[in-house]
PDB file of C-alpha atoms in Angstrom:
ATOM      1  CA  MET F   1       0.000   0.000   0.000  1.00 85.00           C
ATOM      2  CA  CYS F   2       2.991   2.306   0.360  1.00 89.00           C
ATOM      3  CA  LEU F   3       2.992   2.707  -3.404  1.00 91.00           C
ATOM      4  CA  TYR F   4      -0.051   4.975  -2.990  1.00 93.00           C
ATOM      5  CA  ILE F   5       1.466   7.350  -0.434  1.00 94.00           C
ATOM      6  CA  ASP F   6       2.551  10.019  -2.934  1.00 93.00           C
ATOM      7  CA  THR F   7      -0.940  10.087  -4.455  1.00 96.00           C
ATOM      8  CA  ILE F   8      -2.555  10.353  -1.012  1.00 95.00           C
ATOM      9  CA  ARG F   9      -0.253  13.236  -0.109  1.00 94.00           C
ATOM     10  CA  LYS F  10      -1.188  15.006  -3.345  1.00 95.00           C
ATOM     11  CA  TYR F  11      -4.896  15.056  -2.540  1.00 97.00           C
ATOM     12  CA  SER F  12      -5.069  14.933   1.258  1.00 96.00           C
ATOM     13  CA  LYS F  13      -3.511  16.413   4.371  1.00 92.00           C
ATOM     14  CA  ALA F  14      -4.612  13.466   6.494  1.00 92.00           C
ATOM     15  CA  LYS F  15      -2.113  11.688   8.696  1.00 93.00           C
ATOM     16  CA  ILE F  16      -0.925   8.376   7.262  1.00 95.00           C
ATOM     17  CA  SER F  17      -0.533   5.314   9.449  1.00 95.00           C
ATOM     18  CA  LEU F  18       1.205   2.172   8.211  1.00 94.00           C
ATOM     19  CA  ARG F  19       0.065  -1.095   9.793  1.00 94.00           C
ATOM     20  CA  ALA F  20       3.207  -3.184   9.310  1.00 91.00           C
ATOM     21  CA  HIS F  21       2.471  -6.908   9.554  1.00 89.00           C
ATOM     22  CA  ASN F  22       6.165  -7.693   9.166  1.00 88.00           C
ATOM     23  CA  LEU F  23       9.438  -6.554   7.646  1.00 88.00           C
ATOM     24  CA  GLU F  24       9.495  -8.279   4.299  1.00 89.00           C
ATOM     25  CA  TYR F  25      13.250  -7.919   3.888  1.00 91.00           C
ATOM     26  CA  LEU F  26      13.749  -9.923   7.095  1.00 89.00           C
ATOM     27  CA  VAL F  27      11.789 -12.872   5.680  1.00 88.00           C
ATOM     28  CA  TRP F  28      14.105 -13.094   2.686  1.00 91.00           C
ATOM     29  CA  GLU F  29      17.237 -12.418   4.731  1.00 92.00           C
ATOM     30  CA  ARG F  30      16.445 -15.403   6.941  1.00 89.00           C
ATOM     31  CA  LEU F  31      15.655 -17.552   3.922  1.00 89.00           C
ATOM     32  CA  ALA F  32      19.027 -16.588   2.458  1.00 91.00           C
ATOM     33  CA  ASP F  33      20.839 -17.409   5.696  1.00 91.00           C
ATOM     34  CA  SER F  34      19.408 -20.938   5.708  1.00 85.00           C
ATOM     35  CA  GLU F  35      19.856 -21.577   1.965  1.00 88.00           C
ATOM     36  CA  ARG F  36      22.647 -24.052   1.083  1.00 87.00           C
ATOM     37  CA  ASN F  37      22.613 -23.509  -2.681  1.00 92.00           C
ATOM     38  CA  PRO F  38      25.155 -20.669  -3.236  1.00 93.00           C
ATOM     39  CA  VAL F  39      23.473 -19.379  -6.405  1.00 95.00           C
ATOM     40  CA  LYS F  40      20.034 -19.283  -4.799  1.00 93.00           C
ATOM     41  CA  ARG F  41      21.503 -17.720  -1.660  1.00 93.00           C
ATOM     42  CA  MET F  42      23.092 -14.955  -3.758  1.00 96.00           C
ATOM     43  CA  TYR F  43      19.742 -14.297  -5.467  1.00 95.00           C
ATOM     44  CA  LEU F  44      17.911 -14.174  -2.129  1.00 94.00           C
ATOM     45  CA  ASN F  45      20.484 -11.724  -0.777  1.00 95.00           C
ATOM     46  CA  ILE F  46      19.857  -9.448  -3.780  1.00 96.00           C
ATOM     47  CA  LEU F  47      16.120  -9.531  -3.064  1.00 94.00           C
ATOM     48  CA  THR F  48      16.812  -8.784   0.607  1.00 95.00           C
ATOM     49  CA  LYS F  49      18.799  -5.643  -0.209  1.00 96.00           C
ATOM     50  CA  ARG F  50      16.157  -4.377  -2.642  1.00 95.00           C
ATOM     51  CA  LEU F  51      13.351  -4.930  -0.146  1.00 94.00           C
ATOM     52  CA  LEU F  52      15.323  -3.275   2.663  1.00 93.00           C
ATOM     53  CA  HIS F  53      15.858  -0.204   0.467  1.00 93.00           C
ATOM     54  CA  PHE F  54      12.161  -0.077  -0.472  1.00 93.00           C
ATOM     55  CA  GLU F  55      10.916  -0.470   3.108  1.00 92.00           C
ATOM     56  CA  ALA F  56      13.362   2.103   4.481  1.00 92.00           C
ATOM     57  CA  LYS F  57      12.200   4.663   1.893  1.00 92.00           C
ATOM     58  CA  ALA F  58       8.523   3.872   2.441  1.00 91.00           C
ATOM     59  CA  ILE F  59       8.505   4.448   6.189  1.00 91.00           C
ATOM     60  CA  GLU F  60      10.083   7.882   5.694  1.00 91.00           C
ATOM     61  CA  LYS F  61       6.741   8.979   4.213  1.00 93.00           C
ATOM     62  CA  VAL F  62       4.331   7.956   7.004  1.00 94.00           C
ATOM     63  CA  ASP F  63       3.314   9.706  10.223  1.00 94.00           C
ATOM     64  CA  PHE F  64       2.497   6.638  12.319  1.00 95.00           C
ATOM     65  CA  LEU F  65       4.054   3.211  12.166  1.00 95.00           C
ATOM     66  CA  ILE F  66       2.146   0.346  13.802  1.00 96.00           C
ATOM     67  CA  PRO F  67       4.297  -2.810  13.795  1.00 94.00           C
ATOM     68  CA  ILE F  68       2.936  -6.109  15.004  1.00 92.00           C
ATOM     69  CA  THR F  69       5.861  -7.028  17.290  1.00 91.00           C
ATOM     70  CA  SER F  70       8.457  -5.257  19.436  1.00 90.00           C
ATOM     71  CA  VAL F  71      11.185  -7.001  17.420  1.00 88.00           C
ATOM     72  CA  ASP F  72       9.891  -5.356  14.243  1.00 90.00           C
ATOM     73  CA  ALA F  73       9.555  -2.018  16.060  1.00 92.00           C
ATOM     74  CA  GLU F  74      13.233  -2.038  17.005  1.00 91.00           C
ATOM     75  CA  LEU F  75      14.248  -2.834  13.424  1.00 89.00           C
ATOM     76  CA  PHE F  76      12.020  -0.091  12.019  1.00 89.00           C
ATOM     77  CA  GLU F  77      13.413   2.428  14.505  1.00 89.00           C
ATOM     78  CA  ALA F  78      16.941   1.414  13.476  1.00 89.00           C
ATOM     79  CA  MET F  79      16.038   2.710   9.997  1.00 86.00           C
ATOM     80  CA  ASN F  80      15.901   6.207  11.584  1.00 74.00           C
ATOM     81  CA  THR F  81      12.231   6.781  10.895  1.00 79.00           C
ATOM     82  CA  ASP F  82      10.612   9.985  12.159  1.00 88.00           C
ATOM     83  CA  ALA F  83       7.240   8.251  12.412  1.00 91.00           C
ATOM     84  CA  SER F  84       5.654   7.677  15.815  1.00 93.00           C
ATOM     85  CA  VAL F  85       5.946   3.945  16.494  1.00 94.00           C
ATOM     86  CA  PHE F  86       3.390   1.950  18.474  1.00 96.00           C
ATOM     87  CA  VAL F  87       3.440  -1.846  18.806  1.00 95.00           C
ATOM     88  CA  SER F  88      -0.019  -3.374  18.354  1.00 95.00           C
ATOM     89  CA  PRO F  89      -0.027  -7.189  18.202  1.00 95.00           C
ATOM     90  CA  ALA F  90      -2.409  -9.219  16.094  1.00 92.00           C
ATOM     91  CA  GLY F  91      -5.590 -10.017  17.955  1.00 95.00           C
ATOM     92  CA  LEU F  92      -8.758 -12.061  17.726  1.00 96.00           C
ATOM     93  CA  ASP F  93     -12.445 -11.809  18.504  1.00 97.00           C
ATOM     94  CA  LEU F  94     -12.186 -14.469  21.172  1.00 96.00           C
ATOM     95  CA  GLU F  95     -15.903 -15.256  21.147  1.00 96.00           C
ATOM     96  CA  ASP F  96     -15.273 -16.865  17.733  1.00 96.00           C
ATOM     97  CA  TYR F  97     -12.808 -19.316  19.296  1.00 97.00           C
ATOM     98  CA  VAL F  98     -14.765 -21.746  21.433  1.00 96.00           C
ATOM     99  CA  ILE F  99     -12.817 -24.747  22.733  1.00 96.00           C
ATOM    100  CA  ASP F 100     -14.472 -28.080  21.853  1.00 94.00           C
ATOM    101  CA  LYS F 101     -12.713 -31.261  23.010  1.00 87.00           C
ATOM    102  CA  SER F 102     -15.517 -33.644  22.018  1.00 87.00           C
ATOM    103  CA  LYS F 103     -13.841 -34.819  18.807  1.00 81.00           C
ATOM    104  CA  LYS F 104     -10.178 -34.311  19.695  1.00 84.00           C
ATOM    105  CA  ASP F 105      -7.694 -36.818  18.285  1.00 88.00           C
ATOM    106  CA  TRP F 106      -5.168 -37.449  21.048  1.00 92.00           C
ATOM    107  CA  PRO F 107      -2.260 -37.193  20.568  1.00 93.00           C
ATOM    108  CA  GLY F 108      -2.604 -36.142  16.913  1.00 93.00           C
ATOM    109  CA  ILE F 109      -0.165 -33.402  15.916  1.00 97.00           C
ATOM    110  CA  PHE F 110      -0.811 -30.859  13.191  1.00 97.00           C
ATOM    111  CA  HIS F 111       0.462 -27.894  11.225  1.00 97.00           C
ATOM    112  CA  LEU F 112      -1.918 -25.328   9.751  1.00 97.00           C
ATOM    113  CA  GLY F 113      -0.796 -22.510   7.495  1.00 94.00           C
ATOM    114  CA  ALA F 114      -0.658 -21.219   3.924  1.00 93.00           C
ATOM    115  CA  LEU F 115       1.471 -23.619   1.899  1.00 93.00           C
ATOM    116  CA  ASN F 116       2.388 -21.138  -0.808  1.00 90.00           C
ATOM    117  CA  TRP F 117       4.414 -19.139   1.746  1.00 90.00           C
ATOM    118  CA  MET F 118       8.055 -20.184   1.514  1.00 89.00           C
ATOM    119  CA  PRO F 119       8.856 -20.170   5.274  1.00 91.00           C
ATOM    120  CA  ASN F 120       5.965 -22.587   5.944  1.00 94.00           C
ATOM    121  CA  VAL F 121       7.092 -24.963   3.205  1.00 94.00           C
ATOM    122  CA  GLN F 122      10.703 -24.753   4.395  1.00 93.00           C
ATOM    123  CA  GLY F 123       9.577 -25.565   7.943  1.00 95.00           C
ATOM    124  CA  ILE F 124       7.482 -28.552   6.847  1.00 96.00           C
ATOM    125  CA  GLU F 125      10.405 -29.941   4.836  1.00 95.00           C
ATOM    126  CA  TRP F 126      12.677 -29.596   7.880  1.00 96.00           C
ATOM    127  CA  PHE F 127      10.128 -31.248  10.169  1.00 97.00           C
ATOM    128  CA  LEU F 128       9.563 -34.182   7.815  1.00 97.00           C
ATOM    129  CA  LYS F 129      13.281 -34.741   7.296  1.00 96.00           C
ATOM    130  CA  GLU F 130      14.763 -34.069  10.732  1.00 97.00           C
ATOM    131  CA  ILE F 131      11.967 -34.738  13.222  1.00 97.00           C
ATOM    132  CA  TRP F 132       9.190 -36.963  11.933  1.00 97.00           C
ATOM    133  CA  PRO F 133      11.222 -40.182  11.313  1.00 96.00           C
ATOM    134  CA  LYS F 134      12.421 -40.394  14.946  1.00 96.00           C
ATOM    135  CA  LEU F 135       9.078 -39.270  16.304  1.00 96.00           C
ATOM    136  CA  HIS F 136       7.179 -41.880  14.306  1.00 95.00           C
ATOM    137  CA  THR F 137       9.609 -44.582  15.412  1.00 96.00           C
ATOM    138  CA  ALA F 138       8.899 -43.679  19.035  1.00 96.00           C
ATOM    139  CA  PHE F 139       5.119 -43.519  18.441  1.00 97.00           C
ATOM    140  CA  PRO F 140       4.222 -45.769  15.466  1.00 96.00           C
ATOM    141  CA  LYS F 141       0.490 -44.932  15.634  1.00 95.00           C
ATOM    142  CA  LEU F 142       1.033 -41.170  15.776  1.00 96.00           C
ATOM    143  CA  LYS F 143      -0.494 -39.086  12.961  1.00 96.00           C
ATOM    144  CA  PHE F 144       0.848 -35.805  11.606  1.00 97.00           C
ATOM    145  CA  TYR F 145      -1.803 -33.722   9.820  1.00 97.00           C
ATOM    146  CA  ILE F 146      -0.652 -31.016   7.386  1.00 97.00           C
ATOM    147  CA  ALA F 147      -3.356 -28.511   6.454  1.00 97.00           C
ATOM    148  CA  GLY F 148      -3.467 -25.256   4.531  1.00 95.00           C
ATOM    149  CA  ARG F 149      -4.418 -23.736   1.230  1.00 94.00           C
ATOM    150  CA  ASN F 150      -2.334 -24.085  -1.934  1.00 93.00           C
ATOM    151  CA  MET F 151      -0.697 -27.334  -0.904  1.00 93.00           C
ATOM    152  CA  PRO F 152       2.180 -28.151  -3.311  1.00 92.00           C
ATOM    153  CA  ASP F 153       1.991 -31.290  -5.436  1.00 93.00           C
ATOM    154  CA  TRP F 154       4.914 -32.950  -3.686  1.00 93.00           C
ATOM    155  CA  LEU F 155       3.001 -32.828  -0.389  1.00 93.00           C
ATOM    156  CA  ASN F 156      -0.201 -34.130  -1.947  1.00 89.00           C
ATOM    157  CA  LYS F 157       1.755 -37.036  -3.411  1.00 91.00           C
ATOM    158  CA  LEU F 158       3.833 -37.653  -0.288  1.00 92.00           C
ATOM    159  CA  ASP F 159       3.751 -41.309   0.692  1.00 90.00           C
ATOM    160  CA  ARG F 160       4.942 -41.249   4.291  1.00 93.00           C
ATOM    161  CA  VAL F 161       3.492 -43.503   6.984  1.00 94.00           C
ATOM    162  CA  GLY F 162       1.532 -41.484   9.517  1.00 95.00           C
ATOM    163  CA  VAL F 163       1.569 -38.237   7.515  1.00 97.00           C
ATOM    164  CA  VAL F 164      -1.832 -36.987   6.351  1.00 96.00           C
ATOM    165  CA  ALA F 165      -1.958 -34.231   3.724  1.00 95.00           C
ATOM    166  CA  VAL F 166      -5.285 -32.593   4.533  1.00 95.00           C
ATOM    167  CA  GLY F 167      -5.075 -29.581   2.243  1.00 94.00           C
ATOM    168  CA  GLU F 168      -7.354 -26.582   2.672  1.00 94.00           C
ATOM    169  CA  VAL F 169      -9.835 -26.980   5.512  1.00 96.00           C
ATOM    170  CA  GLU F 170     -13.402 -25.695   5.435  1.00 94.00           C
ATOM    171  CA  ASN F 171     -13.298 -24.400   8.992  1.00 95.00           C
ATOM    172  CA  ALA F 172      -9.967 -23.723  10.714  1.00 95.00           C
ATOM    173  CA  VAL F 173     -11.480 -23.620  14.212  1.00 96.00           C
ATOM    174  CA  ASP F 174     -13.168 -27.012  13.765  1.00 96.00           C
ATOM    175  CA  PHE F 175      -9.964 -28.506  12.389  1.00 96.00           C
ATOM    176  CA  MET F 176      -7.797 -27.196  15.210  1.00 97.00           C
ATOM    177  CA  ASN F 177     -10.306 -28.326  17.824  1.00 96.00           C
ATOM    178  CA  SER F 178     -10.109 -31.858  16.411  1.00 96.00           C
ATOM    179  CA  LYS F 179      -6.333 -32.133  16.915  1.00 95.00           C
ATOM    180  CA  SER F 180      -4.086 -31.956  19.983  1.00 95.00           C
ATOM    181  CA  ILE F 181      -0.522 -30.715  19.516  1.00 97.00           C
ATOM    182  CA  MET F 182       0.226 -27.831  17.170  1.00 98.00           C
ATOM    183  CA  VAL F 183       3.704 -27.661  15.625  1.00 98.00           C
ATOM    184  CA  VAL F 184       5.205 -24.497  14.135  1.00 97.00           C
ATOM    185  CA  PRO F 185       8.649 -25.479  12.795  1.00 97.00           C
ATOM    186  CA  LEU F 186       9.554 -22.128  11.219  1.00 94.00           C
ATOM    187  CA  LEU F 187      13.182 -21.398  10.412  1.00 93.00           C
ATOM    188  CA  SER F 188      12.527 -18.040   8.742  1.00 89.00           C
ATOM    189  CA  GLY F 189       9.829 -15.390   8.538  1.00 82.00           C
ATOM    190  CA  SER F 190       8.977 -12.109  10.221  1.00 80.00           C
ATOM    191  CA  GLY F 191       6.098 -10.557  12.110  1.00 82.00           C
ATOM    192  CA  MET F 192       3.683 -12.685  14.126  1.00 90.00           C
ATOM    193  CA  ARG F 193       2.065 -16.018  13.306  1.00 91.00           C
ATOM    194  CA  ILE F 194      -1.702 -15.502  13.516  1.00 92.00           C
ATOM    195  CA  LYS F 195      -2.184 -19.270  13.571  1.00 94.00           C
ATOM    196  CA  ILE F 196      -0.284 -19.427  16.868  1.00 96.00           C
ATOM    197  CA  ILE F 197      -2.610 -16.787  18.325  1.00 96.00           C
ATOM    198  CA  GLU F 198      -5.538 -18.915  17.140  1.00 97.00           C
ATOM    199  CA  GLY F 199      -3.917 -21.986  18.688  1.00 97.00           C
ATOM    200  CA  LEU F 200      -3.533 -20.145  21.994  1.00 97.00           C
ATOM    201  CA  ALA F 201      -7.186 -19.092  21.880  1.00 97.00           C
ATOM    202  CA  LEU F 202      -8.272 -22.701  21.322  1.00 97.00           C
ATOM    203  CA  GLY F 203      -6.134 -23.991  24.179  1.00 97.00           C
ATOM    204  CA  LYS F 204      -3.756 -25.958  21.970  1.00 97.00           C
ATOM    205  CA  THR F 205      -0.468 -27.345  23.214  1.00 97.00           C
ATOM    206  CA  ILE F 206       1.978 -25.605  20.873  1.00 98.00           C
ATOM    207  CA  VAL F 207       5.556 -26.586  20.050  1.00 98.00           C
ATOM    208  CA  SER F 208       7.346 -23.900  18.033  1.00 98.00           C
ATOM    209  CA  THR F 209      10.762 -22.608  17.102  1.00 97.00           C
ATOM    210  CA  SER F 210      11.819 -19.241  18.515  1.00 95.00           C
ATOM    211  CA  ILE F 211      11.277 -17.632  15.112  1.00 93.00           C
ATOM    212  CA  GLY F 212       7.829 -19.200  14.855  1.00 94.00           C
ATOM    213  CA  ALA F 213       6.776 -17.729  18.206  1.00 95.00           C
ATOM    214  CA  GLU F 214       8.511 -14.398  17.638  1.00 91.00           C
ATOM    215  CA  GLY F 215       6.523 -11.407  18.830  1.00 89.00           C
ATOM    216  CA  ILE F 216       4.318 -13.429  21.182  1.00 93.00           C
ATOM    217  CA  ASP F 217       4.530 -12.611  24.873  1.00 92.00           C
ATOM    218  CA  TYR F 218       4.906 -16.215  26.048  1.00 95.00           C
ATOM    219  CA  GLU F 219       6.711 -17.995  28.856  1.00 96.00           C
ATOM    220  CA  ASP F 220       8.483 -21.111  27.622  1.00 96.00           C
ATOM    221  CA  GLU F 221       7.158 -24.369  29.105  1.00 95.00           C
ATOM    222  CA  THR F 222       4.236 -22.472  30.637  1.00 97.00           C
ATOM    223  CA  ASP F 223       2.190 -21.139  27.699  1.00 97.00           C
ATOM    224  CA  ILE F 224       4.072 -22.841  24.862  1.00 97.00           C
ATOM    225  CA  LEU F 225       7.092 -25.099  24.275  1.00 98.00           C
ATOM    226  CA  ILE F 226      10.074 -23.665  22.369  1.00 98.00           C
ATOM    227  CA  ALA F 227      12.420 -25.947  20.429  1.00 98.00           C
ATOM    228  CA  ASP F 228      15.013 -24.801  17.877  1.00 97.00           C
ATOM    229  CA  GLU F 229      16.924 -28.026  17.247  1.00 97.00           C
ATOM    230  CA  PRO F 230      15.504 -31.332  15.955  1.00 97.00           C
ATOM    231  CA  ASP F 231      16.192 -33.236  19.174  1.00 97.00           C
ATOM    232  CA  GLU F 232      14.620 -30.430  21.224  1.00 98.00           C
ATOM    233  CA  PHE F 233      11.528 -30.555  19.034  1.00 97.00           C
ATOM    234  CA  ILE F 234      11.278 -34.338  19.336  1.00 97.00           C
ATOM    235  CA  ASN F 235      11.720 -34.258  23.116  1.00 97.00           C
ATOM    236  CA  ALA F 236       9.121 -31.498  23.526  1.00 97.00           C
ATOM    237  CA  ILE F 237       6.499 -33.491  21.629  1.00 97.00           C
ATOM    238  CA  LYS F 238       7.426 -36.675  23.489  1.00 97.00           C
ATOM    239  CA  LYS F 239       7.055 -34.821  26.798  1.00 96.00           C
ATOM    240  CA  CYS F 240       3.515 -33.766  25.863  1.00 96.00           C
ATOM    241  CA  ILE F 241       2.460 -37.211  24.637  1.00 96.00           C
ATOM    242  CA  ASN F 242       3.872 -38.968  27.696  1.00 96.00           C
ATOM    243  CA  ASN F 243       2.407 -36.434  30.097  1.00 96.00           C
ATOM    244  CA  PRO F 244      -1.161 -35.455  29.078  1.00 95.00           C
ATOM    245  CA  ASP F 245      -1.597 -33.464  32.278  1.00 96.00           C
ATOM    246  CA  LEU F 246       1.328 -31.243  31.266  1.00 96.00           C
ATOM    247  CA  ALA F 247      -0.127 -30.803  27.784  1.00 96.00           C
ATOM    248  CA  ASN F 248      -3.517 -29.876  29.226  1.00 95.00           C
ATOM    249  CA  ARG F 249      -1.968 -27.399  31.651  1.00 97.00           C
ATOM    250  CA  ILE F 250      -0.041 -25.663  28.857  1.00 97.00           C
ATOM    251  CA  GLY F 251      -3.239 -25.549  26.797  1.00 96.00           C
ATOM    252  CA  LYS F 252      -5.163 -23.876  29.639  1.00 97.00           C
ATOM    253  CA  ASN F 253      -2.366 -21.340  30.104  1.00 98.00           C
ATOM    254  CA  ALA F 254      -2.389 -20.688  26.372  1.00 98.00           C
ATOM    255  CA  ARG F 255      -6.066 -19.693  26.430  1.00 97.00           C
ATOM    256  CA  GLN F 256      -5.471 -17.415  29.424  1.00 97.00           C
ATOM    257  CA  LEU F 257      -2.593 -15.737  27.579  1.00 97.00           C
ATOM    258  CA  ALA F 258      -4.841 -15.133  24.552  1.00 97.00           C
ATOM    259  CA  GLU F 259      -7.516 -13.572  26.759  1.00 96.00           C
ATOM    260  CA  LYS F 260      -4.994 -11.326  28.510  1.00 95.00           C
ATOM    261  CA  GLU F 261      -2.857 -10.170  25.573  1.00 95.00           C
ATOM    262  CA  TYR F 262      -4.593 -10.860  22.257  1.00 96.00           C
ATOM    263  CA  SER F 263      -8.239  -9.887  22.607  1.00 96.00           C
ATOM    264  CA  ASN F 264      -9.238  -7.366  19.933  1.00 96.00           C
ATOM    265  CA  LYS F 265     -11.369  -5.529  22.458  1.00 93.00           C
ATOM    266  CA  ILE F 266      -8.285  -4.752  24.539  1.00 94.00           C
ATOM    267  CA  LEU F 267      -5.897  -4.122  21.631  1.00 96.00           C
ATOM    268  CA  VAL F 268      -8.228  -1.781  19.749  1.00 96.00           C
ATOM    269  CA  GLY F 269      -8.743   0.341  22.859  1.00 95.00           C
ATOM    270  CA  LYS F 270      -4.987   0.749  23.306  1.00 95.00           C
ATOM    271  CA  LEU F 271      -4.490   1.676  19.641  1.00 96.00           C
ATOM    272  CA  ILE F 272      -7.271   4.261  19.715  1.00 96.00           C
ATOM    273  CA  GLY F 273      -5.689   5.736  22.837  1.00 96.00           C
ATOM    274  CA  PHE F 274      -2.364   6.065  20.995  1.00 96.00           C
ATOM    275  CA  TYR F 275      -3.965   7.850  18.021  1.00 95.00           C
ATOM    276  CA  GLU F 276      -5.967  10.196  20.265  1.00 94.00           C
ATOM    277  CA  GLN F 277      -2.855  11.136  22.220  1.00 93.00           C
ATOM    278  CA  LYS F 278      -0.787  11.837  19.114  1.00 91.00           C
ATOM    279  CA  LEU F 279      -3.510  13.753  17.287  1.00 89.00           C
ATOM    280  CA  ASN F 280      -4.305  15.891  20.327  1.00 87.00           C
ATOM    281  CA  MET F 281      -0.622  16.766  20.688  1.00 79.00           C
ATOM    282  CA  GLY F 282      -0.703  18.158  17.166  1.00 63.00           C
ATOM    283  CA  LYS F 283      -3.545  20.610  17.893  1.00 53.00           C
TER     284      LYS F 283
END
C-alpha cells in the first residue's frame, strides 16, 4: 500500500498510518541465511537488499508506524524513521474461538498454514526430514496432519506412513479443535504467526521454534514449548504425549494468555488511545 502514499499526499492532508504486519526484507534475509545452494543464496540476498531499500524509503513517508511485534519495532526504529511507532499485536475476537474437546484426536499433531508461503514450506520440509522419522519410530500410531491452502503437489503425493496431507480446511477452528498438539517449525519469517494466536485461543499445546513464536509474549514451558533443534523438538512433543496433564496445563495457560494479551477488544482500545494522544498533541 505504500505505493499509494505520494498520491494520497497530493490530494489529502490526512495523517498516514502504516500497519506493518512484518518486515518483508527480514523474511528473505532469513531464507538466504538458511539456503545451502550458493546461487540461490546470492539471489535471495539481492532480493533482501532491494526490499530493505524499499521499506526504508517507504517508512520515511508515514506519520504513524504500527508494527505487530516489538522485534519489528526495534528494526524499524533502526532505519531512523521519524514516524511515531506503536506496537499493536495481532488479535482475535475471542468469542469466535470456542474450545471443543468432544472430537479431539489425542495425541494427533498438526500444522496449519498457507502452503504457498516459503517459510511454511521450508519448515514442513525440515520437520519431515529431521523430526518426523524419529518421532514416528517412538510412536508408530502417531499421525501428523498437514493442512493449509495451496498445498504443493509434492506434499499431496507424499507417501509417508503417519503423515496426512489434509489440504485446505473448510473451517480452521473445527480442524484445530479436532487435533491436539500444534507444531510451528519455522526457520525463517517475520512478524507474528496468527495461527499461533488462534492456537492459543483454542487452548492448543503448541511446540514452536523461537522464530515461529517471535513477537508473542509467552513464557516457555508455561504457555508454549520452544524448540530450535531437531532433538529439542522431538523431546518437547514426546514430553507432551507422555504427560497429558502437562499438555492440558499448557493448553489452559495458552487460552489465558490469549484472553490477557490478544483480545481485539483490549488491543483496539490501546491503539485508539495512541492515536488520540498523538492527534491531540498536534492541535
